[in-house]
mmCIF file of C-alpha atoms in Angstrom:
data_model
loop_
_atom_site.group_PDB
_atom_site.id
_atom_site.type_symbol
_atom_site.label_atom_id
_atom_site.label_comp_id
_atom_site.label_asym_id
_atom_site.label_seq_id
_atom_site.Cartn_x
_atom_site.Cartn_y
_atom_site.Cartn_z
ATOM 1 C CA MET A 1 -28.142 94.642 24.008
ATOM 2 C CA ASN A 2 -28.872 93.864 20.230
ATOM 3 C CA LYS A 3 -25.410 94.978 19.400
ATOM 4 C CA THR A 4 -23.819 92.661 21.608
ATOM 5 C CA LYS A 5 -25.998 89.718 20.361
ATOM 6 C CA THR A 6 -25.336 90.693 16.625
ATOM 7 C CA PHE A 7 -21.872 90.379 17.705
ATOM 8 C CA LEU A 8 -21.654 86.988 19.858
ATOM 9 C CA ILE A 9 -23.237 85.617 16.618
ATOM 10 C CA ALA A 10 -21.020 86.766 14.501
ATOM 11 C CA VAL A 11 -18.286 85.268 16.515
ATOM 12 C CA ALA A 12 -20.019 82.085 16.377
ATOM 13 C CA VAL A 13 -20.413 81.909 12.549
ATOM 14 C CA MET A 14 -16.712 83.280 12.287
ATOM 15 C CA SER A 15 -15.466 80.049 14.519
ATOM 16 C CA LEU A 16 -17.570 77.472 12.557
ATOM 17 C CA MET A 17 -16.001 78.957 9.586
ATOM 18 C CA ALA A 18 -12.706 78.851 10.525
ATOM 19 C CA CYS A 19 -13.632 75.257 11.879
ATOM 20 C CA GLY A 20 -15.102 74.223 8.552
ATOM 21 C CA GLY A 21 -11.458 75.409 6.812
ATOM 22 C CA ASN A 22 -9.460 73.014 8.847
ATOM 23 C CA LYS A 23 -11.060 70.060 8.304
ATOM 24 C CA THR A 24 -9.313 67.805 5.998
ATOM 25 C CA GLU A 25 -11.476 64.593 4.231
ATOM 26 C CA ARG A 26 -10.298 61.458 5.903
ATOM 27 C CA LYS A 27 -9.551 58.648 3.659
ATOM 28 C CA ALA A 28 -9.962 54.546 4.736
ATOM 29 C CA GLU A 29 -6.792 52.786 4.603
ATOM 30 C CA PRO A 30 -6.426 50.048 2.212
ATOM 31 C CA VAL A 31 -7.502 46.673 4.284
ATOM 32 C CA ALA A 32 -4.512 43.924 4.579
ATOM 33 C CA VAL A 33 -5.412 40.559 3.504
ATOM 34 C CA GLU A 34 -3.489 37.460 2.085
ATOM 35 C CA THR A 35 -4.029 35.509 -1.235
ATOM 36 C CA GLU A 36 -3.305 32.646 -3.807
ATOM 37 C CA THR A 37 -3.028 32.343 -7.084
ATOM 38 C CA VAL A 38 -5.876 29.670 -8.364
ATOM 39 C CA LYS A 39 -4.072 27.223 -10.267
ATOM 40 C CA THR A 40 -5.339 23.488 -11.697
ATOM 41 C CA GLY A 41 -5.149 21.011 -9.573
ATOM 42 C CA SER A 42 -2.844 23.124 -6.726
ATOM 43 C CA ASP A 43 -2.427 21.317 -3.648
ATOM 44 C CA ILE A 44 -5.491 19.147 -3.801
ATOM 45 C CA GLN A 45 -3.461 16.281 -4.353
ATOM 46 C CA GLY A 46 -1.747 16.217 -1.202
ATOM 47 C CA ARG A 47 -3.657 13.724 0.782
ATOM 48 C CA THR A 48 -1.570 11.319 2.787
ATOM 49 C CA TYR A 49 -2.343 7.712 4.258
ATOM 50 C CA VAL A 50 -0.273 5.432 6.491
ATOM 51 C CA GLY A 51 0.481 2.233 4.821
ATOM 52 C CA VAL A 52 2.216 -1.285 5.742
ATOM 53 C CA VAL A 53 4.540 -3.122 3.244
ATOM 54 C CA GLU A 54 3.571 -6.478 2.605
ATOM 55 C CA GLU A 55 5.251 -9.444 0.856
ATOM 56 C CA GLU A 56 4.232 -9.639 -2.935
ATOM 57 C CA SER A 57 3.588 -13.354 -1.948
ATOM 58 C CA THR A 58 4.360 -16.371 0.800
ATOM 59 C CA THR A 59 5.190 -20.086 -0.155
ATOM 60 C CA SER A 60 5.003 -22.292 3.003
ATOM 61 C CA ILE A 61 7.511 -25.410 3.376
ATOM 62 C CA SER A 62 6.306 -28.430 4.582
ATOM 63 C CA PHE A 63 6.949 -32.217 4.435
ATOM 64 C CA SER A 64 4.871 -34.500 3.136
ATOM 65 C CA ALA A 65 5.458 -36.664 5.546
ATOM 66 C CA SER A 66 5.287 -37.110 9.649
ATOM 67 C CA GLY A 67 8.345 -37.135 11.814
ATOM 68 C CA THR A 68 10.597 -35.895 14.093
ATOM 69 C CA LEU A 69 12.679 -32.775 12.833
ATOM 70 C CA THR A 70 16.847 -33.420 13.361
ATOM 71 C CA ARG A 71 17.805 -30.201 11.660
ATOM 72 C CA VAL A 72 16.804 -26.696 10.770
ATOM 73 C CA TYR A 73 19.291 -25.325 8.800
ATOM 74 C CA VAL A 74 17.764 -21.494 8.199
ATOM 75 C CA GLU A 75 16.404 -19.058 10.819
ATOM 76 C CA GLU A 76 13.835 -16.178 10.340
ATOM 77 C CA GLY A 77 14.875 -13.080 8.097
ATOM 78 C CA GLN A 78 17.698 -15.463 6.394
ATOM 79 C CA ALA A 79 17.816 -15.000 2.629
ATOM 80 C CA VAL A 80 17.483 -18.532 0.885
ATOM 81 C CA ARG A 81 18.170 -19.253 -2.903
ATOM 82 C CA ALA A 82 14.880 -21.745 -4.928
ATOM 83 C CA GLY A 83 16.550 -25.728 -3.747
ATOM 84 C CA GLN A 84 18.410 -25.121 -0.761
ATOM 85 C CA LEU A 85 17.634 -27.513 1.912
ATOM 86 C CA ILE A 86 15.558 -26.170 4.710
ATOM 87 C CA ALA A 87 15.356 -29.016 7.258
ATOM 88 C CA GLU A 88 15.284 -33.020 8.100
ATOM 89 C CA LEU A 89 13.576 -35.635 9.247
ATOM 90 C CA ASP A 90 14.687 -38.680 11.438
ATOM 91 C CA LYS A 91 15.870 -40.716 8.451
ATOM 92 C CA THR A 92 16.268 -43.646 10.721
ATOM 93 C CA GLN A 93 12.925 -45.806 9.887
ATOM 94 C CA ALA A 94 13.473 -44.286 6.246
ATOM 95 C CA GLN A 95 16.188 -45.822 5.674
ATOM 96 C CA ASN A 96 15.697 -49.465 7.451
ATOM 97 C CA MET A 97 12.720 -49.162 4.758
ATOM 98 C CA LEU A 98 15.178 -48.642 1.654
ATOM 99 C CA ALA A 99 17.626 -51.266 2.863
ATOM 100 C CA ALA A 100 14.963 -54.004 3.526
ATOM 101 C CA ALA A 101 13.713 -52.793 -0.200
ATOM 102 C CA GLU A 102 16.930 -53.234 -1.760
ATOM 103 C CA ALA A 103 17.798 -56.605 -0.404
ATOM 104 C CA GLN A 104 13.826 -57.594 -2.103
ATOM 105 C CA MET A 105 15.730 -56.488 -4.745
ATOM 106 C CA LYS A 106 18.345 -58.096 -5.399
ATOM 107 C CA GLN A 107 16.545 -61.287 -4.367
ATOM 108 C CA ALA A 108 14.330 -60.939 -7.263
ATOM 109 C CA ASN A 109 16.472 -60.143 -9.585
ATOM 110 C CA ASP A 110 18.415 -63.462 -9.070
ATOM 111 C CA ALA A 111 14.916 -65.409 -8.980
ATOM 112 C CA LEU A 112 14.727 -63.899 -12.392
ATOM 113 C CA VAL A 113 18.344 -64.718 -13.895
ATOM 114 C CA ARG A 114 17.367 -68.237 -12.956
ATOM 115 C CA MET A 115 13.884 -68.716 -13.762
ATOM 116 C CA LYS A 116 15.423 -67.040 -17.517
ATOM 117 C CA GLN A 117 17.775 -69.661 -17.847
ATOM 118 C CA LEU A 118 14.805 -72.273 -17.224
ATOM 119 C CA HIS A 119 12.711 -70.549 -19.302
ATOM 120 C CA ASP A 120 14.672 -70.504 -22.299
ATOM 121 C CA ASN A 121 14.957 -74.173 -21.934
ATOM 122 C CA GLY A 122 11.529 -74.369 -21.961
ATOM 123 C CA SER A 123 11.279 -76.975 -18.638
ATOM 124 C CA LEU A 124 9.703 -73.575 -16.790
ATOM 125 C CA PRO A 125 5.560 -73.099 -16.518
ATOM 126 C CA GLU A 126 4.698 -69.543 -18.093
ATOM 127 C CA ILE A 127 2.826 -69.050 -15.131
ATOM 128 C CA LYS A 128 6.046 -69.393 -13.166
ATOM 129 C CA TRP A 129 7.622 -67.238 -15.793
ATOM 130 C CA VAL A 130 4.936 -64.281 -15.338
ATOM 131 C CA GLU A 131 5.312 -64.795 -11.236
ATOM 132 C CA THR A 132 8.694 -64.127 -11.743
ATOM 133 C CA GLN A 133 8.448 -61.208 -13.312
ATOM 134 C CA SER A 134 5.794 -59.502 -11.637
ATOM 135 C CA ALA A 135 7.732 -60.441 -8.156
ATOM 136 C CA VAL A 136 10.762 -58.328 -9.644
ATOM 137 C CA GLU A 137 8.424 -55.206 -10.726
ATOM 138 C CA GLN A 138 7.098 -55.012 -7.504
ATOM 139 C CA ALA A 139 10.418 -54.962 -5.833
ATOM 140 C CA GLN A 140 10.795 -52.416 -7.880
ATOM 141 C CA ALA A 141 8.243 -50.038 -6.698
ATOM 142 C CA THR A 142 8.866 -50.974 -3.296
ATOM 143 C CA LEU A 143 12.464 -49.657 -3.835
ATOM 144 C CA ASP A 144 11.151 -46.481 -5.787
ATOM 145 C CA LEU A 145 8.718 -45.730 -2.918
ATOM 146 C CA ALA A 146 11.068 -46.588 0.080
ATOM 147 C CA LYS A 147 14.033 -43.999 -1.936
ATOM 148 C CA LYS A 148 11.071 -41.325 -2.371
ATOM 149 C CA ASN A 149 10.504 -41.802 1.396
ATOM 150 C CA LEU A 150 14.058 -41.075 2.358
ATOM 151 C CA THR A 151 14.180 -38.024 -0.024
ATOM 152 C CA ASP A 152 11.191 -37.125 1.563
ATOM 153 C CA CYS A 153 12.807 -36.385 4.747
ATOM 154 C CA SER A 154 14.527 -33.576 3.149
ATOM 155 C CA VAL A 155 13.134 -30.463 2.257
ATOM 156 C CA ARG A 156 14.558 -27.607 0.279
ATOM 157 C CA THR A 157 12.689 -24.336 -0.905
ATOM 158 C CA PRO A 158 11.286 -24.518 -4.384
ATOM 159 C CA VAL A 159 11.773 -20.130 -3.979
ATOM 160 C CA SER A 160 14.324 -17.907 -3.527
ATOM 161 C CA GLY A 161 13.366 -14.991 -1.081
ATOM 162 C CA ILE A 162 13.597 -14.176 3.048
ATOM 163 C CA VAL A 163 12.702 -16.618 5.485
ATOM 164 C CA GLY A 164 9.635 -15.318 7.308
ATOM 165 C CA LYS A 165 8.324 -16.354 11.060
ATOM 166 C CA GLY A 166 7.475 -19.699 12.588
ATOM 167 C CA VAL A 167 10.432 -21.679 11.797
ATOM 168 C CA LYS A 168 10.428 -24.556 13.788
ATOM 169 C CA GLU A 169 12.691 -26.020 15.557
ATOM 170 C CA ALA A 170 14.759 -29.473 16.268
ATOM 171 C CA GLY A 171 13.038 -32.268 17.992
ATOM 172 C CA GLU A 172 9.579 -31.348 17.099
ATOM 173 C CA THR A 173 6.892 -33.407 15.677
ATOM 174 C CA VAL A 174 5.512 -32.448 12.026
ATOM 175 C CA LEU A 175 2.887 -33.440 10.145
ATOM 176 C CA PRO A 176 1.815 -33.557 6.890
ATOM 177 C CA ALA A 177 1.185 -30.343 4.665
ATOM 178 C CA LEU A 178 2.293 -28.361 8.453
ATOM 179 C CA PRO A 179 4.632 -25.638 7.724
ATOM 180 C CA VAL A 180 7.811 -25.536 9.132
ATOM 181 C CA ALA A 181 8.655 -22.649 7.820
ATOM 182 C CA SER A 182 7.630 -19.603 5.215
ATOM 183 C CA VAL A 183 9.814 -18.171 2.521
ATOM 184 C CA LEU A 184 8.905 -14.550 1.409
ATOM 185 C CA ASN A 185 9.165 -12.759 -2.291
ATOM 186 C CA ILE A 186 10.507 -9.708 -1.627
ATOM 187 C CA ASN A 187 11.889 -8.946 -4.692
ATOM 188 C CA LYS A 188 8.461 -7.332 -5.257
ATOM 189 C CA VAL A 189 6.270 -5.741 -2.303
ATOM 190 C CA ARG A 190 2.531 -4.097 -1.530
ATOM 191 C CA VAL A 191 1.741 -1.052 0.687
ATOM 192 C CA VAL A 192 -1.833 -1.581 1.391
ATOM 193 C CA VAL A 193 -3.402 1.358 2.402
ATOM 194 C CA SER A 194 -7.127 1.354 4.405
ATOM 195 C CA VAL A 195 -8.782 4.120 2.074
ATOM 196 C CA PRO A 196 -12.315 6.040 3.294
ATOM 197 C CA GLU A 197 -14.972 4.586 0.942
ATOM 198 C CA LYS A 198 -16.101 7.772 -0.259
ATOM 199 C CA GLU A 199 -12.445 8.513 -1.528
ATOM 200 C CA ILE A 200 -11.753 5.293 -3.059
ATOM 201 C CA ALA A 201 -13.745 5.978 -6.257
ATOM 202 C CA ASP A 202 -10.467 8.654 -6.744
ATOM 203 C CA PHE A 203 -7.990 6.067 -6.919
ATOM 204 C CA THR A 204 -6.959 4.109 -11.054
ATOM 205 C CA PRO A 205 -4.660 1.900 -10.734
ATOM 206 C CA LYS A 206 -2.182 4.695 -12.679
ATOM 207 C CA THR A 207 -2.904 7.057 -9.447
ATOM 208 C CA PRO A 208 0.473 8.782 -9.014
ATOM 209 C CA THR A 209 1.648 8.323 -5.121
ATOM 210 C CA VAL A 210 5.147 8.609 -3.141
ATOM 211 C CA ILE A 211 6.216 6.354 -0.280
ATOM 212 C CA SER A 212 7.661 7.308 2.487
ATOM 213 C CA VAL A 213 9.603 4.766 4.963
ATOM 214 C CA GLU A 214 10.247 6.437 8.066
ATOM 215 C CA ALA A 215 12.412 3.446 9.233
ATOM 216 C CA LEU A 216 14.955 3.714 6.172
ATOM 217 C CA GLY A 217 15.682 7.041 7.138
ATOM 218 C CA GLY A 218 12.908 8.691 5.632
ATOM 219 C CA ARG A 219 13.734 7.100 2.172
ATOM 220 C CA THR A 220 11.017 7.500 -0.797
ATOM 221 C CA PHE A 221 9.739 5.370 -3.536
ATOM 222 C CA GLN A 222 8.222 5.883 -6.593
ATOM 223 C CA GLY A 223 4.459 3.973 -5.994
ATOM 224 C CA GLY A 224 3.249 1.715 -9.051
ATOM 225 C CA ILE A 225 0.541 0.072 -10.043
ATOM 226 C CA ILE A 226 -2.501 -0.116 -7.870
ATOM 227 C CA THR A 227 -4.897 -2.338 -7.678
ATOM 228 C CA LYS A 228 -8.300 -1.719 -5.353
ATOM 229 C CA GLY A 229 -10.018 -4.472 -2.735
ATOM 230 C CA VAL A 230 -14.051 -5.333 -3.566
ATOM 231 C CA GLU A 231 -14.820 -5.329 0.148
ATOM 232 C CA ALA A 232 -15.050 -2.834 2.460
ATOM 233 C CA ASP A 233 -14.276 -3.479 6.367
ATOM 234 C CA GLY A 234 -17.838 -3.915 8.072
ATOM 235 C CA ALA A 235 -16.434 -1.482 11.513
ATOM 236 C CA THR A 236 -14.719 1.262 9.632
ATOM 237 C CA HIS A 237 -16.255 1.616 6.248
ATOM 238 C CA THR A 238 -12.605 1.342 5.021
ATOM 239 C CA TYR A 239 -11.485 -0.562 1.293
ATOM 240 C CA ASP A 240 -7.900 -1.626 1.296
ATOM 241 C CA ILE A 241 -5.648 -0.906 -1.995
ATOM 242 C CA LYS A 242 -2.503 -2.074 -2.807
ATOM 243 C CA ILE A 243 0.243 -0.212 -3.917
ATOM 244 C CA HIS A 244 3.004 -2.380 -6.049
ATOM 245 C CA LEU A 245 6.726 -1.703 -5.739
ATOM 246 C CA GLN A 246 9.848 -3.223 -7.361
ATOM 247 C CA ASN A 247 12.164 -3.896 -4.402
ATOM 248 C CA ALA A 248 15.493 -5.269 -6.197
ATOM 249 C CA ASP A 249 18.033 -4.234 -3.378
ATOM 250 C CA HIS A 250 15.539 -5.998 -0.525
ATOM 251 C CA SER A 251 15.323 -2.626 1.806
ATOM 252 C CA LEU A 252 11.620 -3.187 2.296
ATOM 253 C CA LEU A 253 10.795 -5.409 4.710
ATOM 254 C CA PRO A 254 7.059 -6.842 5.335
ATOM 255 C CA GLY A 255 5.446 -4.568 8.343
ATOM 256 C CA MET A 256 7.446 -1.420 7.634
ATOM 257 C CA VAL A 257 5.130 1.577 8.647
ATOM 258 C CA CYS A 258 5.177 4.568 5.696
ATOM 259 C CA GLN A 259 3.801 7.242 4.587
ATOM 260 C CA VAL A 260 2.050 7.113 1.116
ATOM 261 C CA ARG A 261 1.115 10.862 -0.476
ATOM 262 C CA VAL A 262 -1.202 10.609 -2.881
ATOM 263 C CA GLU A 263 0.124 12.724 -6.327
ATOM 264 C CA GLY A 264 -2.970 14.234 -8.890
ATOM 265 C CA THR A 265 -5.875 12.571 -7.459
ATOM 266 C CA ALA A 266 -7.996 15.397 -8.130
ATOM 267 C CA GLY A 267 -7.354 15.495 -11.590
ATOM 268 C CA SER A 268 -7.700 18.833 -13.203
ATOM 269 C CA LEU A 269 -9.695 20.622 -10.676
ATOM 270 C CA MET A 270 -8.960 23.492 -8.938
ATOM 271 C CA SER A 271 -8.878 23.833 -4.902
ATOM 272 C CA VAL A 272 -8.811 26.696 -2.253
ATOM 273 C CA PRO A 273 -8.853 26.860 1.234
ATOM 274 C CA ILE A 274 -11.928 25.257 3.022
ATOM 275 C CA THR A 275 -12.262 28.627 4.926
ATOM 276 C CA SER A 276 -12.006 30.781 2.142
ATOM 277 C CA VAL A 277 -15.294 29.733 1.323
ATOM 278 C CA GLN A 278 -18.415 31.402 2.785
ATOM 279 C CA LYS A 279 -21.968 32.127 2.374
ATOM 280 C CA ASN A 280 -24.549 34.958 1.826
ATOM 281 C CA ALA A 281 -28.076 35.733 2.704
ATOM 282 C CA LYS A 282 -29.106 33.564 0.248
ATOM 283 C CA GLY A 283 -26.795 30.881 1.179
ATOM 284 C CA GLU A 284 -25.095 30.931 -2.087
ATOM 285 C CA GLN A 285 -21.288 29.934 -1.463
ATOM 286 C CA PHE A 286 -18.712 32.545 -2.677
ATOM 287 C CA VAL A 287 -14.855 33.390 -2.320
ATOM 288 C CA TRP A 288 -13.289 37.080 -2.073
ATOM 289 C CA THR A 289 -11.220 37.951 -4.777
ATOM 290 C CA VAL A 290 -8.779 41.027 -5.269
ATOM 291 C CA LYS A 291 -9.286 42.357 -9.040
ATOM 292 C CA ASN A 292 -7.267 46.201 -9.373
ATOM 293 C CA GLY A 293 -6.546 46.619 -6.015
ATOM 294 C CA LYS A 294 -9.833 46.327 -4.562
ATOM 295 C CA ALA A 295 -12.422 43.004 -3.033
ATOM 296 C CA HIS A 296 -15.049 41.188 -5.278
ATOM 297 C CA ARG A 297 -17.098 38.266 -4.545
ATOM 298 C CA ASN A 298 -17.260 35.289 -6.682
ATOM 299 C CA ILE A 299 -19.904 33.379 -6.434
ATOM 300 C CA VAL A 300 -18.832 29.493 -6.782
ATOM 301 C CA THR A 301 -19.967 25.576 -7.293
ATOM 302 C CA THR A 302 -17.764 23.423 -4.701
ATOM 303 C CA GLY A 303 -17.011 19.909 -4.694
ATOM 304 C CA ARG A 304 -15.357 17.431 -2.612
ATOM 305 C CA ALA A 305 -13.206 18.380 0.213
ATOM 306 C CA TYR A 306 -9.925 16.599 0.702
ATOM 307 C CA GLY A 307 -8.253 18.044 3.835
ATOM 308 C CA ASN A 308 -7.929 21.899 4.610
ATOM 309 C CA ARG A 309 -8.891 22.295 0.886
ATOM 310 C CA ILE A 310 -12.137 22.330 -1.073
ATOM 311 C CA ALA A 311 -12.520 21.621 -4.942
ATOM 312 C CA ILE A 312 -14.452 24.604 -6.988
ATOM 313 C CA GLU A 313 -15.875 23.861 -9.932
ATOM 314 C CA GLN A 314 -17.330 26.218 -11.142
ATOM 315 C CA GLY A 315 -17.101 30.467 -10.512
ATOM 316 C CA LEU A 316 -13.232 30.988 -11.088
ATOM 317 C CA ALA A 317 -10.506 31.211 -13.471
ATOM 318 C CA GLU A 318 -6.725 30.014 -13.306
ATOM 319 C CA GLY A 319 -5.062 32.921 -12.128
ATOM 320 C CA GLU A 320 -7.113 34.699 -9.832
ATOM 321 C CA GLN A 321 -6.277 35.853 -6.541
ATOM 322 C CA VAL A 322 -8.492 34.510 -3.718
ATOM 323 C CA VAL A 323 -8.219 35.781 -0.017
ATOM 324 C CA THR A 324 -7.088 33.148 2.360
ATOM 325 C CA GLU A 325 -6.450 35.899 5.393
ATOM 326 C CA GLY A 326 -7.937 39.200 6.465
ATOM 327 C CA TYR A 327 -11.526 38.153 4.349
ATOM 328 C CA GLN A 328 -13.873 39.268 7.809
ATOM 329 C CA LYS A 329 -13.313 42.928 7.264
ATOM 330 C CA LEU A 330 -14.134 43.336 3.446
ATOM 331 C CA SER A 331 -17.031 44.058 1.765
ATOM 332 C CA GLU A 332 -17.597 44.737 -2.150
ATOM 333 C CA GLY A 333 -15.562 47.315 -3.239
ATOM 334 C CA THR A 334 -12.947 47.195 -0.820
ATOM 335 C CA GLU A 335 -9.826 48.502 -1.112
ATOM 336 C CA VAL A 336 -7.106 46.276 -0.134
ATOM 337 C CA LYS A 337 -3.320 45.687 0.114
#
């Protein structure tokens, strides 16, 4: 009985030794991750806004007198030159007044010639001579006014540009200073963009922008000087900025919608995807970086968020590899690939 027990124990020990001799140590596989190289200003500039093209300036064309429109020589969208005739009023009354003024002028001049002979001969009282001269001056003033009234029946544009909306039609009655047409200066245009108040401070007059216009087949334009509004919209808490552009070929038209991409807004800051930034038990923010094939936790200080990225103010150096995918399985020192 003892021999049998001893035999079984010996067999069990040999079996265990055999199993131990065949056992191989299993090493953990490296964790697969995706990384990006930290660069100064990387992608943080790529904010995009919607803008609308506006004319640089608008000149309203109006008559200085009231009357009925008889002719309108322009239509919306037409290009016009400075001095070009825009519209005319009914001239009948103005022409009659001019004819009467011319007749009065002729009569006053005839009287002046006769009275001068009498005055030179000394047979005309001085008071009569003064009255005759005054009559000529009054007639001349009336004639000048009549000529101006006739001229005012026609209106010309003082500037070159494109005729805008709201052109009056023949037969309508117009009043002084009431526009019959407007001329838009589009040699230069401006793109108006509404910017959230928390982002308005990032813009300077020289902030680089690229403007893409879908109506022109996606054609892009380099933005110029930027001017900022000083009053916020009470409902949306946004400020308007205006990006000024040259438009020599008049391809950009008022009302066109465009995409405005801001370049270089964040200056020299670094950035990482927002999802790469995590918090530890102490509430500190950190990102995972890869050095010599292993993962390491870097405590960072973050700044402003820009879209799906966030600025890193401290804790990273240019050239470091930040984990952007697969960080959920990492711990300090984890081997990665």
